[in-house]
PDB file of C-alpha atoms and ligand atoms in Angstrom:
ATOM      1  CA  UNK T   1     -12.829   4.119 -10.997  1.00 95.00           C
ATOM      2  CA  UNK T   2     -11.801   0.556 -10.687  1.00 97.00           C
ATOM      3  CA  UNK T   3      -8.302  -0.491 -11.858  1.00 98.00           C
ATOM      4  CA  UNK T   4      -6.951  -3.961 -12.348  1.00 98.00           C
ATOM      5  CA  UNK T   5      -3.490  -5.149 -11.557  1.00 98.00           C
ATOM      6  CA  UNK T   6      -2.062  -7.942 -13.373  1.00 98.00           C
ATOM      7  CA  UNK T   7      -0.845 -10.138 -10.274  1.00 98.00           C
ATOM      8  CA  UNK T   8       0.709 -12.770 -12.112  1.00 98.00           C
ATOM      9  CA  UNK T   9       4.622 -12.122 -11.046  1.00 96.00           C
ATOM     10  CA  UNK T  10       6.628  -8.988 -10.015  1.00 96.00           C
ATOM     11  CA  UNK T  11       5.877  -5.885  -8.274  1.00 96.00           C
ATOM     12  CA  UNK T  12       2.169  -5.384  -8.321  1.00 98.00           C
ATOM     13  CA  UNK T  13       1.673  -4.996  -4.831  1.00 98.00           C
ATOM     14  CA  UNK T  14       3.487  -1.572  -5.112  1.00 98.00           C
ATOM     15  CA  UNK T  15       1.197  -0.129  -7.755  1.00 98.00           C
ATOM     16  CA  UNK T  16      -1.823  -1.164  -5.529  1.00 98.00           C
ATOM     17  CA  UNK T  17      -0.533   0.646  -2.544  1.00 98.00           C
ATOM     18  CA  UNK T  18       0.130   3.929  -4.523  1.00 98.00           C
ATOM     19  CA  UNK T  19      -3.178   3.818  -6.827  1.00 98.00           C
ATOM     20  CA  UNK T  20      -5.141   2.954  -3.193  1.00 97.00           C
ATOM     21  CA  UNK T  21      -3.092   6.047  -1.570  1.00 97.00           C
ATOM     22  CA  UNK T  22      -4.549   8.010  -4.497  1.00 98.00           C
ATOM     23  CA  UNK T  23      -7.988   6.609  -3.904  1.00 97.00           C
ATOM     24  CA  UNK T  24      -8.621   4.416  -6.491  1.00 98.00           C
ATOM     25  CA  UNK T  25      -9.977   0.851  -5.982  1.00 98.00           C
ATOM     26  CA  UNK T  26      -7.771  -1.867  -7.475  1.00 98.00           C
ATOM     27  CA  UNK T  27      -8.163  -5.342  -7.928  1.00 98.00           C
ATOM     28  CA  UNK T  28      -5.922  -8.220  -8.909  1.00 98.00           C
ATOM     29  CA  UNK T  29      -5.829 -10.164 -12.321  1.00 98.00           C
ATOM     30  CA  UNK T  30      -4.759 -13.639 -11.308  1.00 98.00           C
ATOM     31  CA  UNK T  31      -6.889 -15.705 -13.598  1.00 98.00           C
ATOM     32  CA  UNK T  32      -9.569 -15.133 -16.527  1.00 98.00           C
ATOM     33  CA  UNK T  33     -12.336 -14.817 -14.194  1.00 98.00           C
ATOM     34  CA  UNK T  34     -10.533 -11.954 -12.106  1.00 98.00           C
ATOM     35  CA  UNK T  35     -10.258 -10.402 -15.619  1.00 98.00           C
ATOM     36  CA  UNK T  36     -14.049 -10.619 -16.604  1.00 97.00           C
ATOM     37  CA  UNK T  37     -14.787  -7.832 -13.777  1.00 97.00           C
ATOM     38  CA  UNK T  38     -15.436  -4.849 -14.651  1.00 97.00           C
ATOM     39  CA  UNK T  39     -12.615  -2.313 -15.017  1.00 98.00           C
ATOM     40  CA  UNK T  40     -11.878   1.246 -16.314  1.00 98.00           C
ATOM     41  CA  UNK T  41      -8.146   0.489 -17.181  1.00 98.00           C
ATOM     42  CA  UNK T  42      -4.816  -1.820 -16.039  1.00 98.00           C
ATOM     43  CA  UNK T  43      -1.757  -1.512 -14.811  1.00 98.00           C
ATOM     44  CA  UNK T  44       1.066  -4.396 -15.957  1.00 98.00           C
ATOM     45  CA  UNK T  45       3.867  -4.505 -13.426  1.00 98.00           C
ATOM     46  CA  UNK T  46       7.435  -4.911 -13.481  1.00 97.00           C
ATOM     47  CA  UNK T  47       8.929  -8.486 -13.296  1.00 96.00           C
ATOM     48  CA  UNK T  48      10.027 -10.956 -15.652  1.00 96.00           C
ATOM     49  CA  UNK T  49       8.376 -10.673 -19.222  1.00 97.00           C
ATOM     50  CA  UNK T  50       9.036 -13.726 -20.369  1.00 97.00           C
ATOM     51  CA  UNK T  51       7.671 -15.540 -17.279  1.00 97.00           C
ATOM     52  CA  UNK T  52       4.727 -13.114 -17.360  1.00 98.00           C
ATOM     53  CA  UNK T  53       3.931 -14.016 -21.147  1.00 98.00           C
ATOM     54  CA  UNK T  54       4.332 -17.705 -20.552  1.00 98.00           C
ATOM     55  CA  UNK T  55       1.600 -17.301 -17.589  1.00 98.00           C
ATOM     56  CA  UNK T  56      -0.684 -15.221 -19.439  1.00 98.00           C
ATOM     57  CA  UNK T  57      -0.571 -17.497 -22.579  1.00 98.00           C
ATOM     58  CA  UNK T  58      -1.306 -20.912 -20.262  1.00 98.00           C
ATOM     59  CA  UNK T  59      -3.840 -18.874 -18.511  1.00 98.00           C
ATOM     60  CA  UNK T  60      -5.887 -17.638 -21.524  1.00 98.00           C
ATOM     61  CA  UNK T  61      -5.392 -14.149 -20.561  1.00 98.00           C
ATOM     62  CA  UNK T  62      -3.012 -12.778 -23.568  1.00 98.00           C
ATOM     63  CA  UNK T  63      -5.831 -12.779 -26.201  1.00 98.00           C
ATOM     64  CA  UNK T  64      -8.389 -11.240 -23.845  1.00 98.00           C
ATOM     65  CA  UNK T  65      -6.228  -8.410 -22.753  1.00 98.00           C
ATOM     66  CA  UNK T  66      -4.952  -8.101 -26.006  1.00 98.00           C
ATOM     67  CA  UNK T  67      -8.222  -7.171 -27.450  1.00 98.00           C
ATOM     68  CA  UNK T  68      -9.216  -5.082 -24.236  1.00 98.00           C
ATOM     69  CA  UNK T  69      -6.252  -2.728 -25.048  1.00 98.00           C
ATOM     70  CA  UNK T  70      -6.716  -2.566 -28.746  1.00 98.00           C
ATOM     71  CA  UNK T  71     -10.450  -1.785 -28.642  1.00 97.00           C
ATOM     72  CA  UNK T  72      -9.480   1.082 -26.056  1.00 97.00           C
ATOM     73  CA  UNK T  73      -8.854  -0.038 -22.452  1.00 98.00           C
ATOM     74  CA  UNK T  74      -5.976   2.365 -20.741  1.00 98.00           C
ATOM     75  CA  UNK T  75      -2.977   0.571 -19.768  1.00 98.00           C
ATOM     76  CA  UNK T  76       0.146   1.650 -17.926  1.00 98.00           C
ATOM     77  CA  UNK T  77       2.822  -0.830 -18.437  1.00 98.00           C
ATOM     78  CA  UNK T  78       6.086  -0.551 -16.109  1.00 98.00           C
ATOM     79  CA  UNK T  79       9.350  -2.051 -17.374  1.00 97.00           C
ATOM     80  CA  UNK T  80       8.557  -5.778 -17.718  1.00 97.00           C
ATOM     81  CA  UNK T  81       5.223  -4.365 -18.612  1.00 98.00           C
ATOM     82  CA  UNK T  82       6.574  -2.249 -21.107  1.00 98.00           C
ATOM     83  CA  UNK T  83       8.300  -5.374 -23.101  1.00 98.00           C
ATOM     84  CA  UNK T  84       4.885  -7.149 -22.831  1.00 98.00           C
ATOM     85  CA  UNK T  85       3.428  -4.078 -25.067  1.00 98.00           C
ATOM     86  CA  UNK T  86       5.993  -3.411 -27.288  1.00 98.00           C
ATOM     87  CA  UNK T  87       5.360  -4.870 -30.941  1.00 98.00           C
ATOM     88  CA  UNK T  88       9.343  -5.628 -31.112  1.00 98.00           C
ATOM     89  CA  UNK T  89      12.165  -6.224 -29.689  1.00 98.00           C
ATOM     90  CA  UNK T  90      15.872  -5.520 -31.169  1.00 97.00           C
ATOM     91  CA  UNK T  91      14.003  -5.275 -34.609  1.00 97.00           C
ATOM     92  CA  UNK T  92      12.234  -8.324 -34.496  1.00 98.00           C
ATOM     93  CA  UNK T  93       8.140  -8.741 -33.847  1.00 98.00           C
ATOM     94  CA  UNK T  94       8.011 -10.693 -30.489  1.00 96.00           C
ATOM     95  CA  UNK T  95       5.466 -12.342 -28.657  1.00 95.00           C
ATOM     96  CA  UNK T  96       3.377 -10.880 -25.671  1.00 98.00           C
ATOM     97  CA  UNK T  97       0.538  -8.329 -25.908  1.00 98.00           C
ATOM     98  CA  UNK T  98       2.256  -6.417 -28.980  1.00 98.00           C
ATOM     99  CA  UNK T  99       0.085  -3.408 -28.671  1.00 98.00           C
ATOM    100  CA  UNK T 100       2.290  -0.709 -28.654  1.00 98.00           C
ATOM    101  CA  UNK T 101       4.442   0.772 -31.957  1.00 98.00           C
ATOM    102  CA  UNK T 102       7.805   0.499 -30.116  1.00 98.00           C
ATOM    103  CA  UNK T 103      10.570  -1.649 -30.326  1.00 98.00           C
ATOM    104  CA  UNK T 104      12.605  -2.304 -27.068  1.00 98.00           C
ATOM    105  CA  UNK T 105      16.057  -3.698 -25.807  1.00 96.00           C
ATOM    106  CA  UNK T 106      15.587  -5.685 -23.198  1.00 93.00           C
ATOM    107  CA  UNK T 107      18.435  -5.717 -20.176  1.00 78.00           C
ATOM    108  CA  UNK T 108      20.424  -2.844 -21.767  1.00 74.00           C
ATOM    109  CA  UNK T 109      22.129  -1.964 -19.498  1.00 73.00           C
ATOM    110  CA  UNK T 110      23.716  -5.412 -18.549  1.00 65.00           C
ATOM    111  CA  UNK T 111      24.392  -7.613 -14.939  1.00 61.00           C
ATOM    112  CA  UNK T 112      26.657  -4.936 -13.872  1.00 56.00           C
ATOM    113  CA  UNK T 113      24.807  -1.817 -13.910  1.00 59.00           C
ATOM    114  CA  UNK T 114      21.254  -3.726 -13.623  1.00 75.00           C
ATOM    115  CA  UNK T 115      20.258  -1.448 -11.092  1.00 87.00           C
ATOM    116  CA  UNK T 116      20.075   2.391 -10.742  1.00 90.00           C
ATOM    117  CA  UNK T 117      18.352   5.481 -10.068  1.00 93.00           C
ATOM    118  CA  UNK T 118      18.252   8.826 -11.956  1.00 95.00           C
ATOM    119  CA  UNK T 119      16.212  11.925 -11.646  1.00 96.00           C
ATOM    120  CA  UNK T 120      14.281  12.754 -15.155  1.00 96.00           C
ATOM    121  CA  UNK T 121      11.983  15.357 -17.004  1.00 97.00           C
ATOM    122  CA  UNK T 122       8.576  13.559 -18.196  1.00 97.00           C
ATOM    123  CA  UNK T 123       7.473  16.200 -20.573  1.00 97.00           C
ATOM    124  CA  UNK T 124       4.361  17.514 -19.343  1.00 94.00           C
ATOM    125  CA  UNK T 125       4.462  15.240 -15.990  1.00 96.00           C
ATOM    126  CA  UNK T 126       7.067  16.271 -13.605  1.00 96.00           C
ATOM    127  CA  UNK T 127      10.329  18.043 -14.185  1.00 96.00           C
ATOM    128  CA  UNK T 128      12.302  16.022 -11.987  1.00 96.00           C
ATOM    129  CA  UNK T 129      11.138  12.722 -11.612  1.00 97.00           C
ATOM    130  CA  UNK T 130      13.170   9.984  -9.416  1.00 97.00           C
ATOM    131  CA  UNK T 131      13.338   7.262 -11.569  1.00 97.00           C
ATOM    132  CA  UNK T 132      14.029   3.219 -10.433  1.00 96.00           C
ATOM    133  CA  UNK T 133      15.918   1.044 -13.092  1.00 94.00           C
ATOM    134  CA  UNK T 134      15.959  -2.513 -12.388  1.00 93.00           C
ATOM    135  CA  UNK T 135      17.449  -4.871 -15.439  1.00 91.00           C
ATOM    136  CA  UNK T 136      15.593  -1.960 -17.172  1.00 94.00           C
ATOM    137  CA  UNK T 137      14.843  -2.340 -21.022  1.00 95.00           C
ATOM    138  CA  UNK T 138      14.723   1.198 -22.994  1.00 96.00           C
ATOM    139  CA  UNK T 139      12.913   1.618 -26.409  1.00 98.00           C
ATOM    140  CA  UNK T 140      15.046   1.886 -29.427  1.00 97.00           C
ATOM    141  CA  UNK T 141      12.979   3.588 -31.239  1.00 97.00           C
ATOM    142  CA  UNK T 142       9.216   4.280 -31.734  1.00 98.00           C
ATOM    143  CA  UNK T 143       7.514   2.557 -34.862  1.00 98.00           C
ATOM    144  CA  UNK T 144       4.928   5.169 -35.712  1.00 98.00           C
ATOM    145  CA  UNK T 145       3.984   8.733 -35.283  1.00 98.00           C
ATOM    146  CA  UNK T 146       1.703   8.016 -32.465  1.00 98.00           C
ATOM    147  CA  UNK T 147       3.932   7.581 -30.134  1.00 98.00           C
ATOM    148  CA  UNK T 148       4.932  10.255 -28.062  1.00 98.00           C
ATOM    149  CA  UNK T 149       8.634  10.497 -26.598  1.00 98.00           C
ATOM    150  CA  UNK T 150       7.723  11.411 -22.903  1.00 98.00           C
ATOM    151  CA  UNK T 151      11.327  10.949 -21.216  1.00 98.00           C
ATOM    152  CA  UNK T 152      14.875  10.005 -22.279  1.00 97.00           C
ATOM    153  CA  UNK T 153      17.496   9.552 -19.762  1.00 95.00           C
ATOM    154  CA  UNK T 154      21.545   9.476 -21.189  1.00 92.00           C
ATOM    155  CA  UNK T 155      19.983   9.511 -24.814  1.00 94.00           C
ATOM    156  CA  UNK T 156      17.516   6.220 -24.198  1.00 95.00           C
ATOM    157  CA  UNK T 157      14.160   6.622 -24.534  1.00 97.00           C
ATOM    158  CA  UNK T 158      12.273   5.440 -21.026  1.00 98.00           C
ATOM    159  CA  UNK T 159       8.863   6.615 -20.773  1.00 98.00           C
ATOM    160  CA  UNK T 160       6.533   6.516 -23.835  1.00 98.00           C
ATOM    161  CA  UNK T 161       2.843   7.416 -24.245  1.00 98.00           C
ATOM    162  CA  UNK T 162       0.400   5.954 -27.692  1.00 98.00           C
ATOM    163  CA  UNK T 163      -2.996   7.178 -26.779  1.00 97.00           C
ATOM    164  CA  UNK T 164      -4.406   5.316 -24.060  1.00 97.00           C
ATOM    165  CA  UNK T 165      -1.085   3.488 -23.734  1.00 98.00           C
ATOM    166  CA  UNK T 166       1.272   4.938 -21.340  1.00 98.00           C
ATOM    167  CA  UNK T 167       5.033   2.569 -20.431  1.00 98.00           C
ATOM    168  CA  UNK T 168       8.098   3.121 -18.893  1.00 98.00           C
ATOM    169  CA  UNK T 169      11.432   1.423 -18.569  1.00 97.00           C
ATOM    170  CA  UNK T 170      11.667   2.598 -14.634  1.00 97.00           C
ATOM    171  CA  UNK T 171       9.597   1.480 -11.664  1.00 97.00           C
ATOM    172  CA  UNK T 172       7.508   4.461 -10.856  1.00 97.00           C
ATOM    173  CA  UNK T 173       5.812   2.325  -8.034  1.00 96.00           C
ATOM    174  CA  UNK T 174       8.813   2.639  -5.980  1.00 96.00           C
ATOM    175  CA  UNK T 175       9.206   5.728  -5.475  1.00 96.00           C
ATOM    176  CA  UNK T 176       7.158   8.373  -3.448  1.00 96.00           C
ATOM    177  CA  UNK T 177       6.643  10.405  -5.948  1.00 97.00           C
ATOM    178  CA  UNK T 178       2.967   9.466  -7.607  1.00 98.00           C
ATOM    179  CA  UNK T 179       3.142  12.350 -10.965  1.00 98.00           C
ATOM    180  CA  UNK T 180       2.968   9.256 -13.067  1.00 98.00           C
ATOM    181  CA  UNK T 181       0.219   7.433 -11.402  1.00 98.00           C
ATOM    182  CA  UNK T 182      -1.776  10.671 -10.798  1.00 98.00           C
ATOM    183  CA  UNK T 183      -1.368  11.755 -14.768  1.00 98.00           C
ATOM    184  CA  UNK T 184      -2.535   7.966 -15.544  1.00 98.00           C
ATOM    185  CA  UNK T 185      -5.542   8.339 -13.128  1.00 98.00           C
ATOM    186  CA  UNK T 186      -6.001  11.982 -15.398  1.00 97.00           C
ATOM    187  CA  UNK T 187      -5.749  10.201 -18.532  1.00 96.00           C
ATOM    188  CA  UNK T 188      -8.306   7.211 -17.446  1.00 97.00           C
ATOM    189  CA  UNK T 189     -10.816  10.009 -16.494  1.00 95.00           C
ATOM    190  CA  UNK T 190     -10.383  12.177 -19.382  1.00 93.00           C
ATOM    191  CA  UNK T 191     -11.097   8.875 -21.999  1.00 87.00           C
ATOM    192  CA  UNK T 192     -14.201   8.261 -20.004  1.00 82.00           C
ATOM    193  CA  UNK T 193     -15.481  11.476 -19.780  1.00 78.00           C
TER     194      UNK T 193
HETATM  195  N1  LIG K   1      14.644  -7.506 -17.524  1.00 51.92           N
HETATM  196  C1  LIG K   1      13.308  -7.779 -17.107  1.00 51.92           C
HETATM  197  C2  LIG K   1      12.554  -8.576 -18.499  1.00 51.92           C
HETATM  198  O1  LIG K   1      13.165  -8.773 -19.298  1.00 51.92           O
HETATM  199  C3  LIG K   1      12.437  -6.858 -16.894  1.00 51.92           C
HETATM  200  C4  LIG K   1      12.868  -5.954 -15.145  1.00 51.92           C
HETATM  201  C5  LIG K   1      12.054  -5.661 -14.622  1.00 51.92           C
HETATM  202  O2  LIG K   1      10.709  -5.333 -14.626  1.00 51.92           O
HETATM  203  N2  LIG K   1      12.670  -4.892 -13.374  1.00 51.92           N
HETATM  204  O3  LIG K   1      11.516  -8.910 -18.137  1.00 51.92           O
END
């Protein structure tokens, strides 16, 4: 198994380290040539979604990545990655990969409460998962019944799945609990079986 990790900006190294610990080969996507390598899945890290969209556009990566996800490539987006996957922001269409039927709220917790830790259940994946939120978004609502809500913290949706697409508002790569990455690997295996 080979997982592509979008490495334009943000917390991509931590995702690579977790996957490597779990015995999965990774490679970084920094330009179109990297993206053309064979891959079984993609991780979109946290960082700054506006910068990531801008870079994806200028490097000619936005369209091919979007197409691959629409064709079924398993994807896991965390924090800014979740924002990139969302079709809407505050009820309006947004610019990005726009492959997930979710409406997001960015920087939902304000500057003062920008970063915090929580522990929450992720349905079918972990009972008490440590969650690190950094200027995190949350999901206002699912836009289609295909979206499964996996976790809510303080009444806000923070983890969702839509078929082969998985997204969290928090950063699972910044803790030592690797349940979500393990789950993603299982999904990749299941989808390629
Ligand atoms: N607030 C950032 C954004 O809007 C996301 C923060 C993160 O990925 N940790 O892109």
